[in-house]
XYZ file of C-alpha atoms in Angstrom:
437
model
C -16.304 -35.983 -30.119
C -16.743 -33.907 -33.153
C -20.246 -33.934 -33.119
C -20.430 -33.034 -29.976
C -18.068 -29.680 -30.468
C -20.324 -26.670 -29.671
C -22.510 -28.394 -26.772
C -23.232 -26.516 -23.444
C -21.605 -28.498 -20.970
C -25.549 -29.357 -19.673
C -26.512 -30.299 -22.991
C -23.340 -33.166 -22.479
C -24.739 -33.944 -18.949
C -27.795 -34.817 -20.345
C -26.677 -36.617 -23.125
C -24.245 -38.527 -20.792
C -27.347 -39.436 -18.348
C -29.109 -40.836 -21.145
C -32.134 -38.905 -22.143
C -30.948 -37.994 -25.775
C -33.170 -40.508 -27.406
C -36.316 -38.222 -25.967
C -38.721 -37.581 -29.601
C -39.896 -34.696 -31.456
C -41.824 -31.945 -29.344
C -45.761 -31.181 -30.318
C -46.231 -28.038 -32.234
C -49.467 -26.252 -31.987
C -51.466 -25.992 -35.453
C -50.518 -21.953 -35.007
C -47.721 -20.404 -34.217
C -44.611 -22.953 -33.606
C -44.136 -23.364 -29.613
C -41.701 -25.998 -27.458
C -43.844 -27.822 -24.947
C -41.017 -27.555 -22.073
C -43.440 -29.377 -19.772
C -43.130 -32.320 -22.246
C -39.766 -32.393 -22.469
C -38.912 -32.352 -18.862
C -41.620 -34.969 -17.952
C -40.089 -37.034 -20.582
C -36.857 -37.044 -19.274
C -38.060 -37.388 -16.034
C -39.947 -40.380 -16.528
C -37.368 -41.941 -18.846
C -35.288 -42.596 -15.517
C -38.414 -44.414 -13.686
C -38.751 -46.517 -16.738
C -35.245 -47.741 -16.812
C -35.135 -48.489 -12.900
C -32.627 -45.416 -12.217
C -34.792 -42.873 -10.721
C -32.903 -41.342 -7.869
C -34.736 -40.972 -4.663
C -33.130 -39.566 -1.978
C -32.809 -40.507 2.032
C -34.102 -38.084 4.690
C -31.645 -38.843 7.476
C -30.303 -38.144 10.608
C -26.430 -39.215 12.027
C -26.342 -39.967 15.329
C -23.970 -37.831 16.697
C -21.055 -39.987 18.049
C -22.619 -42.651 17.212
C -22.035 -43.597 13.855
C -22.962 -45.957 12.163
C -26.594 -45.541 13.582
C -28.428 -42.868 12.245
C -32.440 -41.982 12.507
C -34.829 -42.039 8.958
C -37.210 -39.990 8.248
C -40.010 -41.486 6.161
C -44.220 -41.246 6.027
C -45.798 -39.202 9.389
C -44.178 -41.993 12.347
C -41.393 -40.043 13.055
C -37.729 -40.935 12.786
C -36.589 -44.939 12.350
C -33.135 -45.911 13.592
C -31.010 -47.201 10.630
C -27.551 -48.804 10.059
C -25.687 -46.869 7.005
C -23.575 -48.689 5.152
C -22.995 -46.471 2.596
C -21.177 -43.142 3.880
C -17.832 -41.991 2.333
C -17.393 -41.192 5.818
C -14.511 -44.053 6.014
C -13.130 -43.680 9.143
C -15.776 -42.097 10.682
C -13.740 -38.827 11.254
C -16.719 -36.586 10.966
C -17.985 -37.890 13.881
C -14.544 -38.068 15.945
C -14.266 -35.478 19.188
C -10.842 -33.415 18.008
C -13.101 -32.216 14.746
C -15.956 -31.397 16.160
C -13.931 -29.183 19.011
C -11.865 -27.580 16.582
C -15.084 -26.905 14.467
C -16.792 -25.467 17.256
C -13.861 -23.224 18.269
C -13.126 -22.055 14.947
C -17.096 -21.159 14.681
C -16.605 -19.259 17.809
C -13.812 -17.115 16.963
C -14.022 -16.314 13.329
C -17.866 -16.886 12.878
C -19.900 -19.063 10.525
C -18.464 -18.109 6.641
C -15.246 -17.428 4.934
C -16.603 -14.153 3.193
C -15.832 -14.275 -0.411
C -13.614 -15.518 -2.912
C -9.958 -16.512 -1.726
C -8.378 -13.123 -3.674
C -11.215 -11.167 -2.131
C -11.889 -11.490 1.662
C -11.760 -15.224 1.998
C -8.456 -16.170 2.168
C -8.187 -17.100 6.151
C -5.373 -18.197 8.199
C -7.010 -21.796 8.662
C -7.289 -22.031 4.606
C -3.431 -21.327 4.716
C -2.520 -23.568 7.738
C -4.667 -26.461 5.793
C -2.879 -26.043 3.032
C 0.350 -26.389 4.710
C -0.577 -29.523 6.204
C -2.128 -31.374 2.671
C 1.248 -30.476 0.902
C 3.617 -31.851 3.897
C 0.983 -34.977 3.643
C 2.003 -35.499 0.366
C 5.945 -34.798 0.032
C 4.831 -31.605 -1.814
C 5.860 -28.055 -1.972
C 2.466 -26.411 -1.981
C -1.391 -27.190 -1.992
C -4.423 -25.445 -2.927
C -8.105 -25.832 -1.328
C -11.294 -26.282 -3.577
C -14.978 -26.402 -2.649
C -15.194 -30.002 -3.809
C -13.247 -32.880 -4.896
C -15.442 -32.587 -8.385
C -14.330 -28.760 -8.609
C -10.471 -29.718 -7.709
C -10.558 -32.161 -10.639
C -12.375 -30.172 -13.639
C -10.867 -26.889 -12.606
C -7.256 -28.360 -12.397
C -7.803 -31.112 -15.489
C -9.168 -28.278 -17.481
C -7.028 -25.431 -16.932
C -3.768 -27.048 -17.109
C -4.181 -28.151 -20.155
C -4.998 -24.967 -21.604
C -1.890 -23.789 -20.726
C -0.145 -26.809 -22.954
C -1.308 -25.837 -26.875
C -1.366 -28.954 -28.034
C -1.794 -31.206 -24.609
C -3.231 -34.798 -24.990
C -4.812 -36.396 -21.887
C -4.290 -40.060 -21.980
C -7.365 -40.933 -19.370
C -8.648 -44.341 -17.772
C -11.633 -45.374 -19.059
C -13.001 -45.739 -15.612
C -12.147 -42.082 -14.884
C -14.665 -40.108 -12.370
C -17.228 -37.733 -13.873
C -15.252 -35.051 -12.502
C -12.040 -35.698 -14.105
C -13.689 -36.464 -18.148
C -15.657 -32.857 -17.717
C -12.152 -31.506 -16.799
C -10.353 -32.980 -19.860
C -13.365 -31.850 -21.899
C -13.579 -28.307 -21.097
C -10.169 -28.357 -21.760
C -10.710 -28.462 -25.365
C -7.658 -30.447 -25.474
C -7.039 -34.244 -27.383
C -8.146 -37.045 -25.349
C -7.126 -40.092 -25.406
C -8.863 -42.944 -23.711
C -7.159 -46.481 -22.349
C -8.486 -49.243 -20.576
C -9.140 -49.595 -17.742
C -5.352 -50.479 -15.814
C -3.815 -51.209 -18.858
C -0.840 -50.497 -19.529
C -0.005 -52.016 -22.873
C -2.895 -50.305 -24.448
C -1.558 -46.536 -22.415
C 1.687 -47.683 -24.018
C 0.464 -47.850 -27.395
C -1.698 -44.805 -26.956
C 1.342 -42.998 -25.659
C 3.717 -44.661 -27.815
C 1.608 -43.399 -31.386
C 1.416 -40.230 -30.155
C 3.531 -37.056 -31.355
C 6.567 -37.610 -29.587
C 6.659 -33.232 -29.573
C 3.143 -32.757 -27.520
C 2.684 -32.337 -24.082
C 0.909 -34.807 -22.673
C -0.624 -35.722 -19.371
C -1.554 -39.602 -17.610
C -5.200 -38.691 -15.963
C -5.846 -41.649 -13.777
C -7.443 -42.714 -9.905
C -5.614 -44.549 -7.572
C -8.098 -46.395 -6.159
C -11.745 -46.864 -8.060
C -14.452 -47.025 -6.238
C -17.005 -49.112 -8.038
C -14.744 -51.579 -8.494
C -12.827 -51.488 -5.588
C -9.326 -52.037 -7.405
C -5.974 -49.933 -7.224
C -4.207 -48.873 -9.953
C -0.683 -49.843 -10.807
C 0.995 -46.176 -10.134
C 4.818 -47.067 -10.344
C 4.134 -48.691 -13.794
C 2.365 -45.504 -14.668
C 4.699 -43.006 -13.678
C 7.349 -45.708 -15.468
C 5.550 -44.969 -19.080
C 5.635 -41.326 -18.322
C 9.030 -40.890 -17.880
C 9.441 -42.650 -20.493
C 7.813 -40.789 -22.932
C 7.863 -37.246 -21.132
C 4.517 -36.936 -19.741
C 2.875 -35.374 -16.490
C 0.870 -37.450 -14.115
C -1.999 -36.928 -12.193
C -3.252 -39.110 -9.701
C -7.187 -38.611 -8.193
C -6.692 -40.037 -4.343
C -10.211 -39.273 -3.180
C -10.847 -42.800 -2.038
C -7.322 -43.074 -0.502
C -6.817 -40.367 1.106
C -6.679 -40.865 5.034
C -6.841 -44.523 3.908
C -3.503 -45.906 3.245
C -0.053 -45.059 3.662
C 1.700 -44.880 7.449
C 0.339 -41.441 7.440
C -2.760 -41.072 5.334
C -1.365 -39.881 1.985
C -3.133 -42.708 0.017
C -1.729 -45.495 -2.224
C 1.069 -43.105 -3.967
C 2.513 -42.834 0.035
C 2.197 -46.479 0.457
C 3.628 -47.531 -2.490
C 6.286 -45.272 -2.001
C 5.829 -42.805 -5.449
C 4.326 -39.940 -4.427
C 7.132 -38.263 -5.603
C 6.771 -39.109 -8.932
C 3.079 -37.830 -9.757
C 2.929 -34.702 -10.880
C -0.376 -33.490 -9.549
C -1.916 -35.546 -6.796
C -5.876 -34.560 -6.235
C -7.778 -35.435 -3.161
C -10.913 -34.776 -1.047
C -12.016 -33.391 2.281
C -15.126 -35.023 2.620
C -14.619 -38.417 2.521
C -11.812 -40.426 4.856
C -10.734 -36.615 6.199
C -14.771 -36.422 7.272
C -15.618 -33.065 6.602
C -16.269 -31.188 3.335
C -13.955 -29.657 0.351
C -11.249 -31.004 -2.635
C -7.441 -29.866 -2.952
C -4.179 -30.878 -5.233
C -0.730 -30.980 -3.925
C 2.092 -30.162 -6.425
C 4.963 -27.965 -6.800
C 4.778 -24.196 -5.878
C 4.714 -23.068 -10.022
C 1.727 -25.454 -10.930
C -0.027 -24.550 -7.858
C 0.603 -21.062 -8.404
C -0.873 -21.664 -12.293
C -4.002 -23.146 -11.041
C -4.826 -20.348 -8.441
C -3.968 -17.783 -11.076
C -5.891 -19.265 -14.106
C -8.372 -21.678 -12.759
C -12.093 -20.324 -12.921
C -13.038 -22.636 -10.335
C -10.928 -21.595 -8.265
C -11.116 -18.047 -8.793
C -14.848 -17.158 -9.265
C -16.122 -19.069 -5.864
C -16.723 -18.373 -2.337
C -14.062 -20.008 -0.657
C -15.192 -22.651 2.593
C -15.871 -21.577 5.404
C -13.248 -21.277 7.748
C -15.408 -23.594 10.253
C -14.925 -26.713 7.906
C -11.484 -25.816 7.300
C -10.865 -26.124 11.007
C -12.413 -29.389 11.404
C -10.430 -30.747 8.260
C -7.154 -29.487 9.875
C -8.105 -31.338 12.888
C -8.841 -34.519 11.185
C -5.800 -34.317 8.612
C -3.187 -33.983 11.846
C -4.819 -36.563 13.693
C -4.893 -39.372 11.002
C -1.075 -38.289 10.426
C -0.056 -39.645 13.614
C -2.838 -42.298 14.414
C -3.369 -45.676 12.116
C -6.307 -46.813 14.597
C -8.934 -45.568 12.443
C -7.483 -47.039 9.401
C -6.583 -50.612 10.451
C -10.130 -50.928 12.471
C -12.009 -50.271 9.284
C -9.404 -52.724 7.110
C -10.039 -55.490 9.042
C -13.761 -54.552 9.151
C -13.994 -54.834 5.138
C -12.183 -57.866 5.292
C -14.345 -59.402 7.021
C -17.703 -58.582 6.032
C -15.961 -59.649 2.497
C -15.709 -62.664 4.045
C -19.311 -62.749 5.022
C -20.355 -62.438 1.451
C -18.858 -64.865 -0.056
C -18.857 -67.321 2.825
C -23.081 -67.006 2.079
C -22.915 -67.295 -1.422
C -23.601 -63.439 -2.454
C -21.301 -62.201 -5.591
C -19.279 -59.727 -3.564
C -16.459 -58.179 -5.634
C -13.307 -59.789 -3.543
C -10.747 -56.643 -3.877
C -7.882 -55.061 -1.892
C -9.386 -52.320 -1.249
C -11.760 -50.848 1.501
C -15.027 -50.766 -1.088
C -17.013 -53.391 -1.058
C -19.595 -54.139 -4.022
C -22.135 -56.369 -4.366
C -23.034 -57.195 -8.087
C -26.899 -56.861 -9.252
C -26.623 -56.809 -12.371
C -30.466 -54.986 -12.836
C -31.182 -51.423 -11.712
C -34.815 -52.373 -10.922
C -33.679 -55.139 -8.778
C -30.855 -53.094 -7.109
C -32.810 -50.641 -6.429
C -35.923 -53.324 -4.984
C -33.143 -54.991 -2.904
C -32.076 -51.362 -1.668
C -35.976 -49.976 -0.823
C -36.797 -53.785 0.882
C -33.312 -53.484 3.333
C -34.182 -49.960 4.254
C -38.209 -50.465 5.000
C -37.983 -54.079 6.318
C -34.449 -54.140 8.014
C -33.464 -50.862 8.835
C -30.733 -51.023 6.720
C -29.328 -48.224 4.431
C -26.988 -48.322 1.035
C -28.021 -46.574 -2.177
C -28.348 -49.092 -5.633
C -25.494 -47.760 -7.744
C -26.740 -47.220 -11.578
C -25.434 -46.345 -14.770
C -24.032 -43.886 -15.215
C -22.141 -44.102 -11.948
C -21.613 -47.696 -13.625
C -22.048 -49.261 -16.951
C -25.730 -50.730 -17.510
C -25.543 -54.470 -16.835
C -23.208 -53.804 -13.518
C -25.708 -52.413 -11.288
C -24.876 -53.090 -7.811
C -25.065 -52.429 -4.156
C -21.598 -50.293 -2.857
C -20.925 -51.314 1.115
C -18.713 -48.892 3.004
C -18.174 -50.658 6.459
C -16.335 -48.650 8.532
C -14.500 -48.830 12.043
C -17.855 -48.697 14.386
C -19.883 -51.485 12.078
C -18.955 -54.498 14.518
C -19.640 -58.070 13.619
C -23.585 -58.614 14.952
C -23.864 -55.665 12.368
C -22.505 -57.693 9.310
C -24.539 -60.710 10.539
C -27.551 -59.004 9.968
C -26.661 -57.275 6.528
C -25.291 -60.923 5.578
C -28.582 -62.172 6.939
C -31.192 -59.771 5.128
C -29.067 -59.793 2.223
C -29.172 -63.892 1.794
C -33.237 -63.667 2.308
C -33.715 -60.894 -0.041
C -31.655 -62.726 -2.689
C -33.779 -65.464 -2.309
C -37.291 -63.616 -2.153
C -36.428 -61.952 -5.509
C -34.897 -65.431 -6.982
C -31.501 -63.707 -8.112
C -28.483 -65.695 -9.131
C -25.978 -65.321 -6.402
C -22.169 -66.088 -6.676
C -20.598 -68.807 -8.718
């Protein structure tokens, strides 16, 4: 990391995404001059090169009606499509109590939340929200965030600024989100891998026994699908006196009797320090938050940049979050329909020979292996099939596990999986890749 000490935070972004290796610019024979042009074409067309090229889909949900959604591509009007790639788990952003309590909220308070939180965008449906994420959680307090990415680098960042001398002892499959936290931080960082807990031991165990330190890890990944092991996690911090905190954005509204994520299911939400989560994914709407005690909340609203310095959301998406986050409290429906809808399209898979990633969890991958292929199988599903899911390349992954990420929620019923299992199995065989051992 030394090397790296004095970067802007884009100049890490773009070292991160790979285009660092770009040569020297031209100089004219006069006066020196950058060719900008050059260098943005260059690290433009680096991406196409490597297969990783982002395009993205011009689509329409269906309201109510999810998973079927309309495309827009060429001058032939919309084509209906199947997604199969929303974080929209449950479907919640597409469920009648939201959409009311959006509509009503729009109706009463208007359209935006008018400035910062400390300025004139603190509302009484930010506050009730809040309320409701810390009671979710066992907490005594919560605080709202744009984003799940802004939640994690505003809260990873500040709080360990106020530790001199913090170490973060972070997962090696981390989220983007959380590693630009712990760097802006400025703070020691410490990396172990992935779920292990002999090697956090060690880390932990070598460190200064005086520093603060803090456990930065997810509890479910979603590339890969697996949970982490949190009571084993929070055993190692008490043990050698550090904080915890636990990113739930792909648990949230997804396990636990009432939606609190793994911690509540496992029973040791108690025990994390900081527990982060998101709005926009199983909840169905839009926004990030962390649930702790009253001081460290009160330290990240007081200190945190991100937090501070941004238009708070509007109060209409606040409603509709509040409506979602009290229904999934009380109702499991939603939950168990799209378990037992990942099970079995897992099934599916395998059953036809594809080299699914068997897991516990709701996510389910399909391994590529080749970002020009994932991305081939991806265009061919979408044009041919009507079928939608984004290739998922480095460096969302590592290079070499390129895959496809399915989502299949609560409304994708069986003739649905038939066909992905169907188009999948003939694509596989069209483009003469290996499939499952």
């Amino acid at each position: 990391m030394a090397g790296n000490r004095g970067l802007t935070g884009v100049t890490r972004l773009i070292m991160t995404l790979g285009t660092d290796s770009i040569g020297p610019l031209p100089v004219s024979s006069g006066e020196p001059r950058v060719d900008y042009t050059r260098a943005f074409s260059q690290a433009i067309d680096r991406l196409h090169a490597e297969g990783r090229y982002r395009v993205f889909i011009d689509i329409l949900r269906n309201k109510g009606a999810f998973p079927n959604a309309r495309c827009f591509a060429g001058h032939n009007g919309p084509k209906p499509i199947t997604v199969w790639c929303s974080n929209d788990y449950l479907a919640m952003g597409q469920h009648p109590k939201v959409i009311a309590a959006m509509e009503d909220a729009l109706h009463d308070v208007g359209a935006g939340s008018g400035g910062t939180r400390n300025i004139g965008g603190n509302t009484h449906y930010h506050i009730d929200l809040e309320e409701e994420l810390a009671d979710l959680h066992g907490k005594q307090a919560a605080l709202l965030f744009t984003s799940g990415y802004v939640s994690n680098e505003a809260t990873l960042a500040t709080i360990a600024k106020i530790l001199p001398g913090c170490i973060i002892f972070s997962d090696e499959l981390n989220h983007a989100s959380m590693i630009a936290g712990i760097r802006h931080s400025g703070c020691e960082k410490q990396i172990f891998r992935h779920n292990d807990l002999a090697h956090l031991e060690a880390l932990l165990a070598d460190a200064d026994p005086l520093a603060p330190k803090l456990i930065a890890f997810e509890s479910v990944y979603s590339m890969e699908g697996d949970v982490s092991p949190i009571a084993a996690i929070c055993d190692l911090a008490d043990k050698y006196n550090a904080l915890t905190y636990c990113d739930e954005v792909h648990a949230v509204g997804m396990y636990g009797k009432r939606g609190g994520g793994i911690s509540e299911r496992d029973g040791q939400a108690h025990r994390i320090t900081i527990l982060e989560g998101t709005l926009g994914k199983a909840f169905g709407v839009m926004g990030g938050y962390i649930a702790a005690d009253r001081t460290i909340i009160d330290v990240i609203r007081s200190y945190a940049p991100g937090f501070i310095f941004t238009t708070s959301l509007s109060p209409v998406l606040v409603a509709g979050v509040l409506a979602s986050v009290r229904h999934l409290k009380s109702s499991s429906e939603e939950r168990d329909a799209q378990q037992a809808a990942a099970a079995r399209l897992k099934a599916m898979l395998a059953e036809a020979g594809l080299p699914v990633m068997i897991g516990e969890t709701h996510i389910v991958p399909v391994m590529v292996g080749d970002p020009v292929k994932a991305k081939k199988i991806s265009d061919v599903l979408l044009a041919e099939y009507g079928i939608y899911v984004q290739p998922i390349n480095y460096p969302t992954v590592p290079r070499g596990s390129e895959r496809l990420r399915f989502t299949p929620g609560p409304a994708h019923d069986e003739a649905m999986m038939r066909d992905l299992t169907a188009a999948l199995v003939e694509i596989w065989g069209r483009l003469e890749l290996r499939k499952a051992a």
